[in-house]
């Protein structure tokens, strides 16, 4: 059991989400960075924000799971999210109770900055996500010529 957990955590991964087909392609593995991100929402901290550090790179942010702590009360816990696409009002994405304490998202991608809000309940609610940064690779002269011939 966790005795203490910080409100947000970040853990670097050494390109753990790259498939074998991507390794064999012409792109370099070093042009991607995968970071695990998480936060805890509770009565004292009802909002958490993920902000990408470098807006010049392509940022992909995927919510993986939202789960209710064992210490949470019996009330309904509602988590809403708002991302950088322009939604000014948070959209509820998870409703948790002890009878359904966890929700997994197989491919929910959001555009940073992403704001999570605990709209109902006192938590604690744990959110885990994955941030992938893609660095566009400049094409070599040979690749540019190949593209010109295809046109």
PDB file of C-alpha atoms in Angstrom:
ATOM      1  CA  UNK A   1       0.000   0.000   0.000  1.00  0.00           C
ATOM      2  CA  UNK A   2       1.224   3.493  -0.769  1.00  0.00           C
ATOM      3  CA  UNK A   3       1.958   5.481   2.333  1.00  0.00           C
ATOM      4  CA  UNK A   4       2.948   8.696   0.612  1.00  0.00           C
ATOM      5  CA  UNK A   5       2.532   9.896  -2.954  1.00  0.00           C
ATOM      6  CA  UNK A   6       3.412  13.223  -4.452  1.00  0.00           C
ATOM      7  CA  UNK A   7       0.697  15.128  -6.258  1.00  0.00           C
ATOM      8  CA  UNK A   8       2.353  14.706  -9.671  1.00  0.00           C
ATOM      9  CA  UNK A   9       5.060  12.424 -10.955  1.00  0.00           C
ATOM     10  CA  UNK A  10       7.056  12.167 -14.139  1.00  0.00           C
ATOM     11  CA  UNK A  11       9.171   9.216 -15.176  1.00  0.00           C
ATOM     12  CA  UNK A  12      11.343   9.071 -18.279  1.00  0.00           C
ATOM     13  CA  UNK A  13      11.124   5.956 -20.380  1.00  0.00           C
ATOM     14  CA  UNK A  14      13.783   4.985 -22.865  1.00  0.00           C
ATOM     15  CA  UNK A  15      11.561   4.834 -25.917  1.00  0.00           C
ATOM     16  CA  UNK A  16       9.556   1.909 -24.576  1.00  0.00           C
ATOM     17  CA  UNK A  17       6.574   2.422 -26.865  1.00  0.00           C
ATOM     18  CA  UNK A  18       8.325   2.098 -30.223  1.00  0.00           C
ATOM     19  CA  UNK A  19       7.214  -0.866 -32.298  1.00  0.00           C
ATOM     20  CA  UNK A  20       9.523  -3.168 -34.237  1.00  0.00           C
ATOM     21  CA  UNK A  21       8.267  -1.781 -37.545  1.00  0.00           C
ATOM     22  CA  UNK A  22       9.269   1.699 -36.435  1.00  0.00           C
ATOM     23  CA  UNK A  23      12.739   0.461 -35.518  1.00  0.00           C
ATOM     24  CA  UNK A  24      13.256  -0.923 -39.000  1.00  0.00           C
ATOM     25  CA  UNK A  25      12.011   2.220 -40.740  1.00  0.00           C
ATOM     26  CA  UNK A  26      14.262   5.065 -41.818  1.00  0.00           C
ATOM     27  CA  UNK A  27      13.391   7.245 -38.816  1.00  0.00           C
ATOM     28  CA  UNK A  28      15.761   7.394 -35.888  1.00  0.00           C
ATOM     29  CA  UNK A  29      14.752   6.081 -32.462  1.00  0.00           C
ATOM     30  CA  UNK A  30      16.388   9.094 -30.821  1.00  0.00           C
ATOM     31  CA  UNK A  31      13.785  11.470 -32.323  1.00  0.00           C
ATOM     32  CA  UNK A  32      11.136  10.331 -29.770  1.00  0.00           C
ATOM     33  CA  UNK A  33      10.809  10.696 -26.039  1.00  0.00           C
ATOM     34  CA  UNK A  34       8.245   8.873 -23.926  1.00  0.00           C
ATOM     35  CA  UNK A  35       7.440  10.158 -20.438  1.00  0.00           C
ATOM     36  CA  UNK A  36       4.958   8.709 -17.954  1.00  0.00           C
ATOM     37  CA  UNK A  37       2.976  11.376 -16.118  1.00  0.00           C
ATOM     38  CA  UNK A  38       0.567  11.129 -13.233  1.00  0.00           C
ATOM     39  CA  UNK A  39      -1.244  13.102 -10.586  1.00  0.00           C
ATOM     40  CA  UNK A  40      -3.505  12.728  -7.575  1.00  0.00           C
ATOM     41  CA  UNK A  41      -6.725  14.705  -7.281  1.00  0.00           C
ATOM     42  CA  UNK A  42      -8.259  15.093  -3.822  1.00  0.00           C
ATOM     43  CA  UNK A  43     -10.322  17.471  -1.725  1.00  0.00           C
ATOM     44  CA  UNK A  44      -7.276  19.666  -1.082  1.00  0.00           C
ATOM     45  CA  UNK A  45      -6.002  19.599  -4.711  1.00  0.00           C
ATOM     46  CA  UNK A  46      -8.947  19.371  -7.085  1.00  0.00           C
ATOM     47  CA  UNK A  47      -7.053  20.500 -10.216  1.00  0.00           C
ATOM     48  CA  UNK A  48      -3.900  19.282 -11.972  1.00  0.00           C
ATOM     49  CA  UNK A  49      -2.387  20.639 -15.200  1.00  0.00           C
ATOM     50  CA  UNK A  50      -0.053  19.019 -17.705  1.00  0.00           C
ATOM     51  CA  UNK A  51       1.868  21.572 -19.766  1.00  0.00           C
ATOM     52  CA  UNK A  52       4.278  20.538 -22.544  1.00  0.00           C
ATOM     53  CA  UNK A  53       7.708  22.102 -22.112  1.00  0.00           C
ATOM     54  CA  UNK A  54       8.536  22.571 -25.793  1.00  0.00           C
ATOM     55  CA  UNK A  55       5.712  23.767 -28.037  1.00  0.00           C
ATOM     56  CA  UNK A  56       7.923  23.585 -31.143  1.00  0.00           C
ATOM     57  CA  UNK A  57       7.870  19.776 -31.082  1.00  0.00           C
ATOM     58  CA  UNK A  58       4.874  17.544 -31.749  1.00  0.00           C
ATOM     59  CA  UNK A  59       3.369  16.553 -28.400  1.00  0.00           C
ATOM     60  CA  UNK A  60       1.043  13.593 -27.927  1.00  0.00           C
ATOM     61  CA  UNK A  61      -0.643  13.144 -24.538  1.00  0.00           C
ATOM     62  CA  UNK A  62      -2.582   9.942 -23.838  1.00  0.00           C
ATOM     63  CA  UNK A  63      -4.639   9.262 -20.714  1.00  0.00           C
ATOM     64  CA  UNK A  64      -4.058   5.641 -19.671  1.00  0.00           C
ATOM     65  CA  UNK A  65      -6.032   5.063 -16.449  1.00  0.00           C
ATOM     66  CA  UNK A  66      -8.047   6.895 -13.828  1.00  0.00           C
ATOM     67  CA  UNK A  67      -8.610   5.017 -10.582  1.00  0.00           C
ATOM     68  CA  UNK A  68     -10.139   5.607  -7.202  1.00  0.00           C
ATOM     69  CA  UNK A  69      -8.102   5.197  -4.034  1.00  0.00           C
ATOM     70  CA  UNK A  70      -9.055   2.636  -1.433  1.00  0.00           C
ATOM     71  CA  UNK A  71      -9.316   5.500   1.093  1.00  0.00           C
ATOM     72  CA  UNK A  72     -11.927   7.368  -0.991  1.00  0.00           C
ATOM     73  CA  UNK A  73     -15.413   7.809   0.385  1.00  0.00           C
ATOM     74  CA  UNK A  74     -18.577   6.147  -0.938  1.00  0.00           C
ATOM     75  CA  UNK A  75     -19.700   9.253  -2.834  1.00  0.00           C
ATOM     76  CA  UNK A  76     -19.600   9.571  -6.631  1.00  0.00           C
ATOM     77  CA  UNK A  77     -16.265  10.896  -7.983  1.00  0.00           C
ATOM     78  CA  UNK A  78     -16.391  12.746 -11.298  1.00  0.00           C
ATOM     79  CA  UNK A  79     -13.208  13.720 -13.176  1.00  0.00           C
ATOM     80  CA  UNK A  80     -13.394  16.246 -16.005  1.00  0.00           C
ATOM     81  CA  UNK A  81     -10.754  17.302 -18.516  1.00  0.00           C
ATOM     82  CA  UNK A  82     -10.106  20.358 -20.652  1.00  0.00           C
ATOM     83  CA  UNK A  83      -7.363  20.440 -23.316  1.00  0.00           C
ATOM     84  CA  UNK A  84      -5.654  22.978 -25.567  1.00  0.00           C
ATOM     85  CA  UNK A  85      -8.017  22.498 -28.503  1.00  0.00           C
ATOM     86  CA  UNK A  86     -10.249  25.302 -27.281  1.00  0.00           C
ATOM     87  CA  UNK A  87     -12.761  23.675 -24.960  1.00  0.00           C
ATOM     88  CA  UNK A  88     -13.254  26.285 -22.245  1.00  0.00           C
ATOM     89  CA  UNK A  89     -15.550  24.126 -20.127  1.00  0.00           C
ATOM     90  CA  UNK A  90     -14.199  20.868 -18.625  1.00  0.00           C
ATOM     91  CA  UNK A  91     -15.757  17.707 -20.080  1.00  0.00           C
ATOM     92  CA  UNK A  92     -16.507  14.813 -17.661  1.00  0.00           C
ATOM     93  CA  UNK A  93     -14.579  11.686 -18.720  1.00  0.00           C
ATOM     94  CA  UNK A  94     -14.774   9.432 -15.638  1.00  0.00           C
ATOM     95  CA  UNK A  95     -17.373   8.626 -13.009  1.00  0.00           C
ATOM     96  CA  UNK A  96     -15.969   6.432 -10.244  1.00  0.00           C
ATOM     97  CA  UNK A  97     -17.399   4.647  -7.208  1.00  0.00           C
ATOM     98  CA  UNK A  98     -16.106   1.721  -5.182  1.00  0.00           C
ATOM     99  CA  UNK A  99     -18.195  -0.656  -7.318  1.00  0.00           C
ATOM    100  CA  UNK A 100     -16.339   0.667 -10.435  1.00  0.00           C
ATOM    101  CA  UNK A 101     -13.042   2.065  -9.130  1.00  0.00           C
ATOM    102  CA  UNK A 102     -11.019   2.225 -12.373  1.00  0.00           C
ATOM    103  CA  UNK A 103     -11.370   3.252 -16.008  1.00  0.00           C
ATOM    104  CA  UNK A 104      -8.823   2.500 -18.745  1.00  0.00           C
ATOM    105  CA  UNK A 105      -8.514   4.522 -21.919  1.00  0.00           C
ATOM    106  CA  UNK A 106      -6.974   2.596 -24.836  1.00  0.00           C
ATOM    107  CA  UNK A 107      -6.354   5.643 -27.017  1.00  0.00           C
ATOM    108  CA  UNK A 108      -7.655   8.938 -25.635  1.00  0.00           C
ATOM    109  CA  UNK A 109      -5.279  11.572 -27.025  1.00  0.00           C
ATOM    110  CA  UNK A 110      -5.440  15.178 -25.832  1.00  0.00           C
ATOM    111  CA  UNK A 111      -3.583  18.308 -26.933  1.00  0.00           C
ATOM    112  CA  UNK A 112      -1.508  20.053 -24.201  1.00  0.00           C
ATOM    113  CA  UNK A 113      -2.074  21.972 -22.036  1.00  0.00           C
ATOM    114  CA  UNK A 114      -4.407  19.484 -20.338  1.00  0.00           C
ATOM    115  CA  UNK A 115      -6.300  20.358 -17.145  1.00  0.00           C
ATOM    116  CA  UNK A 116      -7.863  17.683 -14.933  1.00  0.00           C
ATOM    117  CA  UNK A 117     -10.534  18.667 -12.410  1.00  0.00           C
ATOM    118  CA  UNK A 118     -12.185  16.651  -9.660  1.00  0.00           C
ATOM    119  CA  UNK A 119     -15.750  17.986 -10.030  1.00  0.00           C
ATOM    120  CA  UNK A 120     -17.412  15.746  -7.467  1.00  0.00           C
ATOM    121  CA  UNK A 121     -16.140  13.700  -4.543  1.00  0.00           C
ATOM    122  CA  UNK A 122     -13.125  14.152  -2.299  1.00  0.00           C
ATOM    123  CA  UNK A 123     -10.816  11.492  -3.743  1.00  0.00           C
ATOM    124  CA  UNK A 124      -8.062  10.643  -3.788  1.00  0.00           C
ATOM    125  CA  UNK A 125      -8.246   9.820  -7.503  1.00  0.00           C
ATOM    126  CA  UNK A 126      -5.108   8.719  -9.362  1.00  0.00           C
ATOM    127  CA  UNK A 127      -4.550   9.646 -13.013  1.00  0.00           C
ATOM    128  CA  UNK A 128      -1.820   8.134 -15.164  1.00  0.00           C
ATOM    129  CA  UNK A 129      -0.924   9.285 -18.652  1.00  0.00           C
ATOM    130  CA  UNK A 130       1.821   9.107 -21.246  1.00  0.00           C
ATOM    131  CA  UNK A 131       3.460  12.070 -22.976  1.00  0.00           C
ATOM    132  CA  UNK A 132       5.257  11.401 -26.248  1.00  0.00           C
ATOM    133  CA  UNK A 133       7.375  14.066 -27.884  1.00  0.00           C
ATOM    134  CA  UNK A 134       8.140  13.651 -31.570  1.00  0.00           C
ATOM    135  CA  UNK A 135      11.055  15.559 -33.048  1.00  0.00           C
ATOM    136  CA  UNK A 136      10.642  15.939 -36.820  1.00  0.00           C
ATOM    137  CA  UNK A 137      13.716  14.667 -38.641  1.00  0.00           C
ATOM    138  CA  UNK A 138      15.135  16.706 -41.460  1.00  0.00           C
ATOM    139  CA  UNK A 139      15.137  14.717 -44.684  1.00  0.00           C
ATOM    140  CA  UNK A 140      18.409  13.888 -46.320  1.00  0.00           C
ATOM    141  CA  UNK A 141      18.989  14.895 -49.939  1.00  0.00           C
ATOM    142  CA  UNK A 142      18.417  11.307 -51.123  1.00  0.00           C
ATOM    143  CA  UNK A 143      14.996  11.121 -49.442  1.00  0.00           C
ATOM    144  CA  UNK A 144      13.989  14.484 -50.970  1.00  0.00           C
ATOM    145  CA  UNK A 145      14.941  13.272 -54.463  1.00  0.00           C
ATOM    146  CA  UNK A 146      12.903  10.088 -53.959  1.00  0.00           C
ATOM    147  CA  UNK A 147       9.837  12.147 -53.032  1.00  0.00           C
ATOM    148  CA  UNK A 148      10.321  14.419 -56.094  1.00  0.00           C
ATOM    149  CA  UNK A 149      10.421  11.376 -58.394  1.00  0.00           C
ATOM    150  CA  UNK A 150       7.167  10.070 -56.893  1.00  0.00           C
ATOM    151  CA  UNK A 151       5.329  13.304 -57.832  1.00  0.00           C
TER     152      UNK A 151
END
